[in-house]
Each structure stands twice: as C-alpha cells, then as structure tokens.
CSV table of C-alpha atoms in Angstrom, one decimal:
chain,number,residue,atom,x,y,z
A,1,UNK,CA,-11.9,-18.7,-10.9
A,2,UNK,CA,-9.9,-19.8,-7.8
A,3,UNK,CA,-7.1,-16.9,-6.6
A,4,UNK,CA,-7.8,-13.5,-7.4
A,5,UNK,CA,-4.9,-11.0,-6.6
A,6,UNK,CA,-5.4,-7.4,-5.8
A,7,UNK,CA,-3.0,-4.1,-6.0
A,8,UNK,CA,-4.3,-1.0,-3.8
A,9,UNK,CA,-2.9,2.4,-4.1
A,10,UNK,CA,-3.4,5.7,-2.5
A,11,UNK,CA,-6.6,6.0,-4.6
A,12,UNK,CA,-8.3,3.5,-2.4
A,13,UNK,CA,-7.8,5.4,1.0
A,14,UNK,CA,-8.3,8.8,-0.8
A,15,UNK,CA,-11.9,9.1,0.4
A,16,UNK,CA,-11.0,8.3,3.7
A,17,UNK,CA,-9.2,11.6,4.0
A,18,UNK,CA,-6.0,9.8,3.3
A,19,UNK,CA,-3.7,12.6,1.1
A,20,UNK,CA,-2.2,11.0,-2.4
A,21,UNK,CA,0.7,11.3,-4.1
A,22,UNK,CA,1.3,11.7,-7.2
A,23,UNK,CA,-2.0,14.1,-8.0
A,24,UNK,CA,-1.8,17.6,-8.2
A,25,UNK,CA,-1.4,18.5,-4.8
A,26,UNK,CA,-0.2,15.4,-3.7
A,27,UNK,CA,2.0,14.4,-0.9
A,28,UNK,CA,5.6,14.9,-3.1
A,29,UNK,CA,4.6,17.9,-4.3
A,30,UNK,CA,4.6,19.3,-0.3
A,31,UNK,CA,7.7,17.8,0.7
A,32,UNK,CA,11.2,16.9,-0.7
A,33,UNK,CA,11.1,13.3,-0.9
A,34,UNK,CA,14.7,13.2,-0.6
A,35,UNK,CA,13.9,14.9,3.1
A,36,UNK,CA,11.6,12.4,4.7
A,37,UNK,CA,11.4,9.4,2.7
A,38,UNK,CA,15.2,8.3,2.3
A,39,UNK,CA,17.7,6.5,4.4
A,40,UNK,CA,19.7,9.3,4.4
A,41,UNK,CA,17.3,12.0,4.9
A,42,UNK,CA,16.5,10.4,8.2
A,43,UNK,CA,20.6,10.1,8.9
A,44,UNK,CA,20.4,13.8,8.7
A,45,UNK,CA,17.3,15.1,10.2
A,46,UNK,CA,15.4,12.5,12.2
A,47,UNK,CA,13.0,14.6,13.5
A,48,UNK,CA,11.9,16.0,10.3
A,49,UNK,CA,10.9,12.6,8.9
A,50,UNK,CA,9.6,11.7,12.5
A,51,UNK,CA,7.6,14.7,12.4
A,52,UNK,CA,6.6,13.8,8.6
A,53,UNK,CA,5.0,10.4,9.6
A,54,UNK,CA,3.5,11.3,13.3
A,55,UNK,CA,1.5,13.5,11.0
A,56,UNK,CA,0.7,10.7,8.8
A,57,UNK,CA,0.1,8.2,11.2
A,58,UNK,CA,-2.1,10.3,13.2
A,59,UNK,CA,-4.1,11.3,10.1
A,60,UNK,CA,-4.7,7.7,10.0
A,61,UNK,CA,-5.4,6.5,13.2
A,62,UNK,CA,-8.3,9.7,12.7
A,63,UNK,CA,-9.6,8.2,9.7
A,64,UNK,CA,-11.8,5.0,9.3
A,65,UNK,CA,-12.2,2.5,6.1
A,66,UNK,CA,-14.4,3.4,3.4
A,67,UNK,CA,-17.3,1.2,1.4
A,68,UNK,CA,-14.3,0.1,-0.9
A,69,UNK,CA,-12.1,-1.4,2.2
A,70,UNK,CA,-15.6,-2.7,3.4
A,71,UNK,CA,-16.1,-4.3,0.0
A,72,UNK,CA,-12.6,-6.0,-0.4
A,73,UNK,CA,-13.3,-7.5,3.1
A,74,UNK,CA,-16.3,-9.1,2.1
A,75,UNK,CA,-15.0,-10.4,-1.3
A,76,UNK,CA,-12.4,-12.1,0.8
A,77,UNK,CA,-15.2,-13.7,3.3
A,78,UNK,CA,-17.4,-14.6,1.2
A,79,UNK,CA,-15.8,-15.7,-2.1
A,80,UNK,CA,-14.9,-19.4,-2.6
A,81,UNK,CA,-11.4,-19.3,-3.4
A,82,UNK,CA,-7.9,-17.2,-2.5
A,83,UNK,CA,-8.3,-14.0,-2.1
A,84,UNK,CA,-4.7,-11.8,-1.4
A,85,UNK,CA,-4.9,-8.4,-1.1
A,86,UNK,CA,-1.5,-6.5,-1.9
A,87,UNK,CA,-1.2,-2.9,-1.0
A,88,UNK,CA,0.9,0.1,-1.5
A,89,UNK,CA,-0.4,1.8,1.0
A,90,UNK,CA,1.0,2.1,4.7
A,91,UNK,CA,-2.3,2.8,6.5
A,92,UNK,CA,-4.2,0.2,8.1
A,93,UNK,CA,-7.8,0.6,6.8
A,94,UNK,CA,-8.1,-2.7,4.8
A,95,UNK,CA,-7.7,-4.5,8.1
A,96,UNK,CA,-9.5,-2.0,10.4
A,97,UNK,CA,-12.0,-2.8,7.7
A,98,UNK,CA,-11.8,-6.7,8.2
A,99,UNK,CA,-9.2,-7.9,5.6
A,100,UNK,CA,-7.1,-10.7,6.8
A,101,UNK,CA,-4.9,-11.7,4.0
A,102,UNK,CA,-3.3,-8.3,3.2
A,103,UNK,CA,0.7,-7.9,2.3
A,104,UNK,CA,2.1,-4.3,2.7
A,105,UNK,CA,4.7,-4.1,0.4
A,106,UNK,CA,5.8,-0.4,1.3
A,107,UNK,CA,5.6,-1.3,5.3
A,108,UNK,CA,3.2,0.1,8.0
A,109,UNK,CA,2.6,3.3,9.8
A,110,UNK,CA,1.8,1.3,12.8
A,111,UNK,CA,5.0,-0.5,13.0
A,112,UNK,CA,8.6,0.9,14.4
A,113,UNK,CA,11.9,-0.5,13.4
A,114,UNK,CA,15.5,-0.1,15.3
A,115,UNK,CA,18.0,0.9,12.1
A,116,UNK,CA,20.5,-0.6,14.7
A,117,UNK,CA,19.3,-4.2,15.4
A,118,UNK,CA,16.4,-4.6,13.3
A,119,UNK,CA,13.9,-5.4,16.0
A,120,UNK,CA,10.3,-4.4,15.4
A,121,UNK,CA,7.7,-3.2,17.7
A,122,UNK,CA,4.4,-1.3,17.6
A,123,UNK,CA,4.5,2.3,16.6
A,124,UNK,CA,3.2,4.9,19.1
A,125,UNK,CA,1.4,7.5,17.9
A,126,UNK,CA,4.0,9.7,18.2
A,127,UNK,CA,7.4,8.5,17.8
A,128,UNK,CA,10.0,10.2,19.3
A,129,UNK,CA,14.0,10.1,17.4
A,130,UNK,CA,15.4,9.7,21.2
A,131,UNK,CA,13.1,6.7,21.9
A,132,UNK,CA,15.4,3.9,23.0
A,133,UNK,CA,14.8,0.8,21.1
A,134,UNK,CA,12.8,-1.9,23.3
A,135,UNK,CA,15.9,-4.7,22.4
A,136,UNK,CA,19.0,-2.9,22.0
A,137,UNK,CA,18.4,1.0,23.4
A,138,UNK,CA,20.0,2.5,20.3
A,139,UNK,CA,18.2,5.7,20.2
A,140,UNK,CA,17.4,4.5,16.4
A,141,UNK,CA,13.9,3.8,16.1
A,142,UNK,CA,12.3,4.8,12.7
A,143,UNK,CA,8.9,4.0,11.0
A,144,UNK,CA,8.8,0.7,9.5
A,145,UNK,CA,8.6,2.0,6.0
A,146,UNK,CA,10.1,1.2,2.4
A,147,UNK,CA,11.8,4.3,1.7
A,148,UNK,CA,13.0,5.4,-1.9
A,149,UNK,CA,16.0,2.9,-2.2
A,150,UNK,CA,14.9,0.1,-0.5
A,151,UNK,CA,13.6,-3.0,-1.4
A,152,UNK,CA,10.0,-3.7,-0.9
A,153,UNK,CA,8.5,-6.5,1.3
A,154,UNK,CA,6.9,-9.9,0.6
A,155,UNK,CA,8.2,-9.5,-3.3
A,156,UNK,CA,9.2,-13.2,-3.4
A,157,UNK,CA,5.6,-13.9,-2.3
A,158,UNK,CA,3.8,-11.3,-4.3
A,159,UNK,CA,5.7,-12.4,-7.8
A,160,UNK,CA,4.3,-16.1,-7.0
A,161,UNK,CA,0.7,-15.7,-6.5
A,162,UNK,CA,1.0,-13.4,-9.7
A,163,UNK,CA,1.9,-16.7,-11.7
A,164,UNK,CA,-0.7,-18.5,-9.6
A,165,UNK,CA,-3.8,-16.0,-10.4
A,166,UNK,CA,-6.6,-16.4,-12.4
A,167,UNK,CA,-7.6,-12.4,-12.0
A,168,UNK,CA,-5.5,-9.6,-11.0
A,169,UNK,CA,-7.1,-6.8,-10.0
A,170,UNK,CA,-5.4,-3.2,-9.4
A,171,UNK,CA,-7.4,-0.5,-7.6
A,172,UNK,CA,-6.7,2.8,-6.8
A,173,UNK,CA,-2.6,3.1,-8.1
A,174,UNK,CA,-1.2,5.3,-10.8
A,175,UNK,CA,0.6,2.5,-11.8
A,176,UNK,CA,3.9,4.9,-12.1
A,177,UNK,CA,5.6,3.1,-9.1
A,178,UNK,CA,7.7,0.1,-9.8
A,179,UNK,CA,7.9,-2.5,-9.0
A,180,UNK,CA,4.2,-2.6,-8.1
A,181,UNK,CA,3.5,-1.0,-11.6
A,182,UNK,CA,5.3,-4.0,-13.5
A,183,UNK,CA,2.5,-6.2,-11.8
A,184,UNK,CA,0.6,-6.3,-14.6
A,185,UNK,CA,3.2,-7.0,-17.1
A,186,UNK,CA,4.1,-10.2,-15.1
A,187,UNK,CA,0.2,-11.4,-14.5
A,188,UNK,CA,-0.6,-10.9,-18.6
A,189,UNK,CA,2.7,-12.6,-19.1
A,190,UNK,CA,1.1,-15.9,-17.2
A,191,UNK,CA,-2.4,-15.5,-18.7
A,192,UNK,CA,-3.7,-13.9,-15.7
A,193,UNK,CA,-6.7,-11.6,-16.7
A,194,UNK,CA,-6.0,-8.3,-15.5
A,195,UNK,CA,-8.6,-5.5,-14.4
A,196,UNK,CA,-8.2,-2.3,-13.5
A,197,UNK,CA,-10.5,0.0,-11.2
A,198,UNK,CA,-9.4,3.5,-10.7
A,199,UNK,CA,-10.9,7.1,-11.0
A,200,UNK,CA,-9.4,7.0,-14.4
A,201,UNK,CA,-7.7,4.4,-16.6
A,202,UNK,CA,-4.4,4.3,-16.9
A,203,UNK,CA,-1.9,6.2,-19.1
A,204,UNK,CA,-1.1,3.3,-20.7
A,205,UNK,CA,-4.1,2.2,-22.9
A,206,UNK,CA,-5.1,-1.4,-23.6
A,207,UNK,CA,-2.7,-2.6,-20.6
A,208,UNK,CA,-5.9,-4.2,-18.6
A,209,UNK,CA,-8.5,-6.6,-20.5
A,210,UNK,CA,-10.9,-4.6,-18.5
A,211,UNK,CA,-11.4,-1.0,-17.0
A,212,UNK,CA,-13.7,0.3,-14.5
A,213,UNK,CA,-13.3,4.2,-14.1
A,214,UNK,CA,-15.1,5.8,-11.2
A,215,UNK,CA,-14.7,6.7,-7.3
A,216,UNK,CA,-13.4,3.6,-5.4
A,217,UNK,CA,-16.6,3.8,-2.8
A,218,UNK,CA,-18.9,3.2,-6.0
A,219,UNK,CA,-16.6,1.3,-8.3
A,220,UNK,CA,-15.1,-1.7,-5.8
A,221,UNK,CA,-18.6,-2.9,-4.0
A,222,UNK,CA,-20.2,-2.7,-7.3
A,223,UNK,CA,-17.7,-5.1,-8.8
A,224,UNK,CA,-17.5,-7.0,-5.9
A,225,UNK,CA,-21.2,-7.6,-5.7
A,226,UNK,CA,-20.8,-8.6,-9.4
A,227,UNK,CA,-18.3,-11.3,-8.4
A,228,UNK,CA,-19.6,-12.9,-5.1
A,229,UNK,CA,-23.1,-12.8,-7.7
C-alpha cells in the first residue's frame, strides 16, 4: 500500500468542542442556512453571517486537536508512502495538530476573501462587513468559505488521487453531502479499498469493504497504530 486518501467530517472535530451539522441539534437546525451560508444571504445581511462565523471561528481558535487529529498527523509522518488528507471541515485542527498535506475542500475559517477582487488574506478573529479589502478597499470582505451553491475547492485534485489510491479512508462524515459523499463511489469504481470510521456506519450498508464504529479519539489512533504496525 502506497497512497492512502482520507475524507474528515464534522465528526472528527466533534470532541474538540467543535458543533456538527447534521445531528440532532446540529448547526442547521439553529440557523437558516439560507441566512448565513449563501451568496445571497451575505448580499442581504452581511453582518448576520459575519456574526455567524466570528462565532465559529472563535470557537475554534478556543479549541485544540484531539488524539484523532494527533493520530492522522502521525500516520502521515511516519507511514512510508502518500498520505492526503481531504477535509470537509473549515477549522484548522488537523494542521494545529501537525498535518501537512491537508486540502480543505469547503474553505477555511482562518482565511478572508474580497467578493470584489478575489484577493485573499488572513482572517482576523473578528471580521468586520466594513473592513476595506487590503488590495482593492471594497468594503467586501467575507470568510473564505464554500457556501451552498458554490463549487468546492481542489476537486480536480481530489478526483485524481481518488483513481491513484490504494485505501480510501472516510472519518467522521455523514456521507449526505455531495460531492464529498460520491467519494466513495468513485474510489470503489477504481478498485480502491474503501474504509469507513465513524461513530456509526453509514446509512447505506455494504458501501465500505470495512467499518469501524466508535468515537474518533479511540477509533482513528487505534487504526492508525494498526497501519504504521
């Protein structure tokens, strides 16, 4: 085994105090997505969804990795072959937690982007809708998220190593959200082997060759140790 690929969701950062989505209680269920996670929710209320991610953000700048962001980090130190770590998540824990070779597909709290130019920049903390952008000054600085609408990032990349893996690995996702959830699909469809680590298995049964249920802080070192092994 030379490339392993791995999909993280919400479920990873979970037991760092990070809030999920789609669970009962979840992030949706407290706001109207069409608010704070659109392109034109933001047209109409900019500090709403400003307000919606300061929160977010600062929940995570607050919040440190867990033992299964520590464990991905040392499966891609220590194993002998490609290791890329694909996330849904917009937090930074996997590299607070050492990861190097991480693509956010659904964009970073930690990054601002002017909707005017396209220049990007380090977030703040706290970003503010009348903050001039640092290139153009258009007061139109937003998070640099994926909202519902837009396309995600590094796809073109993402879809190759799929075809290139000889594991694909998904931790911590519902597996509800496309395109990230058609990422099994395309690894079985290249005779990838597939696993799946999550507090339960998926909806969808016999999707994965193999399932690991159980909290990401036991299930993800345990497996890793089993690999470097």
């Amino acid at each position: 085994m030379k490339r392993i690929v791995i999909l993280t969701g919400a479920g990873i950062s979970a037991e760092s105090g990070l809030g999920t989505f789609r669970d009962v209680g979840g992030l949706w269920s407290q706001y109207d997505l069409e608010e704070v996670a659109t392109p034109q929710g933001f047209a109409r209320d900019p500090a709403l969804v400003h307000d919606f991610y300061n929160a977010r953000r600062a929940n995570m700048l607050d919040a440190a990795p867990n033992a299964a962001h520590a464990a991905l980090a040392r499966l891609e130190a220590g194993f002998p072959g490609e290791v890329l770590l694909v996330t849904q998540n917009v937090d930074d824990l996997h590299e607070r937690a050492g990861s190097k070779n991480v693509l956010h597909m659904h964009g970073a709290l930690s990054g601002a982007v002017c909707a005017a130019c396209d220049h990007r920049w380090p977030a703040p903390r706290a970003m503010d809708p009348a903050a001039p952008c640092p290139a153009c000054t258009a007061p139109r600085a937003r998070p640099d998220i994926v909202w519902f609408g837009e396309m995600p990032f590094h796809m073109d990349e993402i879809v190759h190593a799929l075809a290139r893996a000889d594991l694909f690995v998904s931790i911590g996702t519902s597996g509800e959200v496309y395109p990230a959830a058609g990422f099994v699909d395309e690894a079985r469809a290249c005779g990838v082997e597939t696993l799946e680590i999550n507090l339960e298995p998926s909806r969808v049964p016999g999707l994965f060759d193999r399932v690991i249920a159980g909290p990401a802080t036991q299930a993800v070192p345990d497996w890793v140790a089993e690999v470097l092994a």
